[in-house]
Amino acid sequence: MPCGLYSPFFLRLARVSLAENPVWTPLVTFLGLVTCSVPLLLKADLLKALSAFAKSRDIASTLWYYVEMAQVIPTAPSTSKFPQRGIHTDLEEVESRSEEYPVSRGFLELLNALVEVDVPLHLGAPNRTPGIDPYVKFVVESVLMKSHSRAYKKSSDKWQICELAVKFLHKLLMRYEPAVGDIQHRERDAPQQPGYSVLVAMLQDSPLLKMILYLIEESVRHFDEYVDFPERKACERTALSCLNIFNRCIQMQEIFLEMVRSEGSSLRVTSLGTLLLGVNQRTNRPDHMLKIAKFVSYGSEYMPDHAVEAASILAFVASIPSAQQQLLALFTEEPNDVIIRHGIVEILDDAFENEEQGRKVKLCLLKMLQQGVNLPHPSLVHFLLGFSIQKPLQKSQLQNPGVYGTPKNCLHSLLNILDENLKGLVDAAVVMEGYKLLHVILSHGTMSYPVLRFLKGNLRNFLVRHGEALPFSASPTMEQQNSTAHLLLCIAIDIRVSSLRGSTSQAQKLASVIFTSERTVDIADGEAGQRRDAGISNLLSRTFASITGMPFVSRPRVLALLDSVDVSQLAVPIPELELFDLGQLQSLLKECEMPSEDGGPSVVNVRHLQRRVERELSALEGTMALAQRQAIMQEFKIILKYSIEANGVKQQMWTRRCFIDSWRQLIETILLSTTNYSNDILVQIIQEVLRKCVQDSASQELNQPLCGLLVIAVTSLRVQAMKKQESELTDSLVAFLDERRTDLLSEIGMSPSALRVILKGIVEWILKTGPSAQRIRINLYTALIGCLRLSAVNPSRDSRGLGGGITAGLQAIGVETVLEYGDSFLSALFRDSASGHDVQRMLALSLLDTIISQAPIGPVASYAAKHGYIRHLLDILSGLDESLISLVCQELSVMAMKYLQLYSSIMSFFTRMAMTSRGSQLLLDCNLLGRLSEMNAFSHRPQAGTVDEYAFLSSPFHRFQEILFPAFSLCLAMLSGLGSEHRIIREQVLGFLLAHSETISSILRSGQTLNDLHHLEELSLLTNVISKATNIEVIHKGADGTNEIRDQIERLQTICLSLLPAYVPTDVAIDRVLRFSGVEDDPNSNIARHKATSMYLQVCLNLLNIVMNMTADGTRIYSRTVFTASFTMADFGAAFTGTRPQTTRSVALGVVVNIISAAAKRLKTTEVARDTLSRKLEVVESLPVDEINQFVSKMISEGSSISEKREAARQTLTKVVESQVVEITQCRFILEVSLVLLWKHMEAFVSTNDTMNASRLNISFDASFRFKEDITHYLDETFYKQVEEASKVSGTAGKPDDFNLLFIRRIRKITQG
């Protein structure tokens, strides 16, 4: 048959017309002739003609069955006594003798054509085991395995036959998808999918694997001669097919091996990487990978397709950690080291004639380098990048090519590619992978420093130059966005490393490039034309544009980068289908998803989806299904199109997310590592972020990283403002002691209008996000809290403990803007405080706390009371009781701490509400203290044990204090909020104390033996509550109250009275407390000592206030005597034993005298110390180093610079002086209360002139007489002089305190009378 007649068969219509002609029946005729004894060339032409027919799908399915029926290859057992003959016989008996193989080539072409179109799974049933395994066996065993042992007239015939055979195997593998059914069918001797047997053979040390490796070795031997030979093209195609087979097996082996393991199959298979690293039987060396890697060196000029496939194989094997030593030994021996490295570098540097081929091979090599960077050193990738494999990575010296004999390596090629990108000469995908590789290298813990040093020194500050080129485009593609994202991360790493290593100039330079450099943006194309005026620069730019007609405006680079990304949500509309169910379609698409290789989103495997649907379509039966086949195929095309578009949208959204996240990380790194930025740029960043995210079309997925940046930016503004304020306050002692505080906004130069815009943007963003976006709301609540605290005037110093008051709320500036949104915002806020994630609930409560502290409580309280949120929070509080008990009584887990944090947040919110009379009244009406009285957690006080300071979780005793302290603070707040005349609140507070009387008594009794500062703080809070809750109206309510309650109150007061001798504020007593509490061992002992001293004085003051309340008898204010008429220590020494006193007369009046003397002495010494430290604070910059070290911790003094030490000393001195001011005030109050008590008791005791008065005061006449005699001995002139001098200190403007002098005169009058 003339060759010219083949051409019609390549036309589909001609093929179908001829094949379906009932007269000619060419398929049956041709196959019949092939099985007959005709010339070999005719058989070959007939087979080639059939291969042309097989290009049509409908014909191919029929042709498979005709081939099977004709038994061209004997596949089924025969009953004939004559041997079966076929192409196999022609090959062995005829073609081998003539050394020509036309029939074999023709049959291989036919098999390739049939496999290309369709492979029937049930071919040969029921006469034999279904499948095409006999044909595969023929190709492998009869053709391919014997090809190298046969003789050939033409050497090209060998490579042509091998090419067709290997291509047939590759096509089978390409059609195969691993399935569990194949492994199960193997156990039952059932048919498997085509390609299964080939994959199994390639994953074993089989003859087929050895043959494929042999073909590669032979082809490399020919190519290494660099001499043209006739069979070159066939040899190249054969080698390419072999490499394709390896790559396809690599793609499937992981899934297949996992299936074999999970099914427990007896099939023995091995990873292809292990087999490729095995020993070559021909050379007795493990050099298979060397042969494959040489194809990479042929790549750029000769065989780019081979280079792509070989690079993929090399990347796979190079990613195996255990193979590194073997690969290094193989590739670093001469001359392989030069050949392989030079070949890879040449591919990365050269420009390919076929740009698509060049792009593929470069991408493959760059991905290989990315995978190997994080492997243990030394590795093949480290060698290719130019790092030393003998020394540690951090000690490698990177140089330019040629310097000190340094060869060009992959790192040089990478940097050349990225530099060429600045000129627009490199493919965008290659640039993206290049920047990603650079980011992976810089992210490495030990490789980053030598590379950063090389980039900065040898390449003219590489990152600065590339940062100045940003953004690459105003409307970047996905590849450009990914490139920009990786470059931003590289710059962030350089800034952080430079900052940590003290190279502040490099960090400041990079920050300046990002923040202060500007880039021209086209208003018409971008969003700048729709932006409100942001300052003078924009105004001038617009004015210039209006005059000249040039629509340009100058933008900071950081904002230009943000302008280049769109944060709107992308979505593909779901197609309208009539024959496919949408629910089942979504399930099918979910099953066909596969994870991305580069860590991106999971996308639908379109090829797998297509095969799944085709398999379902092939199984359709029935007339109706066949009639709708065309409609089904049309909808199937719509589904494939939808899948491709959905994959594109996922990739685009992922790219935008990566870009925004990198932009966020860079800005956060700059804010945390440098100071080279202005507050104006931070305000602009915040406003731009809010402008983008508040849009209706904004995606929550993209908003999530931006809201995190909002928190860092607001925090940075607040920190900058507080630093400036602290520096101003420490400029002089007068400024430090001034109670007035400046506005934080004025410190950072932010206008109220700018703050109002930010607050509105945050609130609108909160209202826009749904309750499901909890992470976004968490960050937004945090940012809003920071803005509100930034806008507020700082509160005056907390007066807690200085007589019992709690500071009033903050005055608001920006909170009015927040409350403009009314019930919609408060509804979202209270709803989040009552439900949702625990962190979200705590932050919502904290935000409510901040709002109440800065504005009148009216709107918030009214809304909470109207909608029942206060009672709901009380229900939550009651529900936490069991969890809080388990925190104290059982082993603690980290997750259980959330209950304690939630409890603390609710109590903090209630405490803030209680600071106002209206809030306290609301809480009182809701029976808050009654709920607390019912909680059993307060009654489970554990014993204090040893505490590990370095333990992650606190001890049970400290956890109990974290539960108890908020309750005490709440009681104090409600007592202060409703005032001293409110009887109900005092009764409820006492009810709370008496409901947990065992805990209260335990705390008071433990006051005799303090173990640490936590005990002291516990006692301080409790005595403060008792001193404010117990007074004449509560104690002496005999008509309505019960004697039992009065007895319990008097019992608490008696215990408090017995504690008073232990808290005389002498130096010896305070030093004892400091020693036993371990304060002296604290690294910050200066601050800790004053904190402990202040709490000790506060306990003394609270006890004195309780004693003042005890002196009331219900008829005359302060008319009872509670001390015994004695000045001697023997009379009140029993109080130190810790035993319960029987009467209130167990403590002598001499305790009060000692307290007065000790308080007066401490008042004077503290005043002197404050003056000294204040002068040092003013001249801290000129203090010698030895003096500076006295005010810093040991860790700072040993490892910090002198400037850091001075700053730490300044902060310590500031806190110490402030603590001393508090101590002076406490001593002054102690002195006043003690003088009043002394005067009232002396007046009572001295006025006892007869037996009747003595009996009324429960003292004998003789005791009264002795008391009068001792007055002049204990209250001498030294005592009066000491008190008078202390009164001058406690006075103002150098004048003595008239109150103290008044009582001194009265006491003198009594003693002299």
XYZ file of C-alpha atoms in Angstrom, residues 1083 1185 1188-1202 1204-1206 1208:
21
model
C 16.800 41.319 91.294
C 28.881 53.911 86.895
C 24.272 53.577 88.484
C 24.811 49.873 89.157
C 23.130 50.253 92.539
C 19.813 50.943 90.840
C 19.849 48.251 88.128
C 19.593 44.491 88.300
C 22.627 42.273 88.094
C 21.695 41.020 84.648
C 21.485 44.541 83.216
C 24.665 45.704 84.939
C 26.682 42.853 83.413
C 25.451 42.758 79.838
C 24.277 46.246 78.882
C 25.822 49.443 77.636
C 26.163 52.521 79.829
C 20.999 51.276 78.702
C 22.117 51.200 82.339
C 21.320 54.901 82.765
C 17.198 51.469 83.549
